[in-house]
Amino acid sequence: MRGGGSLVANILVLGGGLAGLVAADVLSPFHNVTVLEAAEDLGGVGGGLSCKAGSDCTVCSACTLPEIVERVRARENVTVRTGVDLADEELEADAIIVATGLEVADGARLTEYGIDRYEEVVTALEMDRMLRSEGDTGGHSLTAPSEGGRVAIIQCVCSRDAGELPYCSRVCCPTSARLAMEVRQSYPGLGVDVFYMDLQREDAVSSAQIDEAMATEGIEYIRSRPAAVQRVPGGGLEVLYEDTHRGEIMTREYVSVVLSTGLVPSPGTAYLAERLGLFNDIRPRIRLL
């Protein structure tokens, strides 16, 4: 018991990404918290991201995440375990928080964009990591361009597609805007084209990031859903698209093509839903007291 007669509960947090860490941080002054993470490191997808601010800090948590990790690890009432296989665990808790996080769709089935064939075609997450000196590039690298080279960012890949993900992930528009500005800052010789269907301005911060990118020299927004990416003589990549504002079929060559793919729940989410009986009557091995 704590002062005031409040009950000290044993809370189990499944997932050591941003959501799980914040939950542990907030609850730890009042309860005993155990954080279980399948990966060897805390942070999840957010742990590999670079700053998403524009000219002003938007508190995107990319830079604050290491501080949260350090604070949670230092909490007296928090136990952190990484590299955990829940199939081998049987634990007791007063409450469970499922914070299994997200992944990005890989776009491998959309063969017209060549992510299965061309090393220069990467996801937005891979490009983000390329721009961080300490990040994992996933085997790809952005070749230092000559003056006049361009990078294409194709939005809504896998999203809003009946054959892939029928929904909009909402965060991709501002993320692509910030990524375009990061490319310009890191490689001033590169221009960036952002291909979009429409622009989701979910809040004032997102809208400001998009506006800043559209106003940045060297960044061009093209309303189009490109049809194909293909190799051209000389080694570059060519994007075939219709510029819907001009009503013209066009091609343009790029040194790299970035696929801004939609977001999907982590595979662990469905697994734990079954284990915990959230959507059915299956008795969970993780037992609530």
PDB file of C-alpha atoms in Angstrom, residues 12 125 134 143 276:
ATOM      1  CA  LEU A  12       2.609  -5.850 -17.245  1.00  0.00           C
ATOM      2  CA  LEU A 125      11.891   4.178 -43.154  1.00  0.00           C
ATOM      3  CA  GLU A 134      24.278   5.792 -36.799  1.00  0.00           C
ATOM      4  CA  THR A 143      24.910   7.642 -53.806  1.00  0.00           C
ATOM      5  CA  LEU A 276      -5.037 -13.055 -24.218  1.00  0.00           C
TER       6      LEU A 276
END
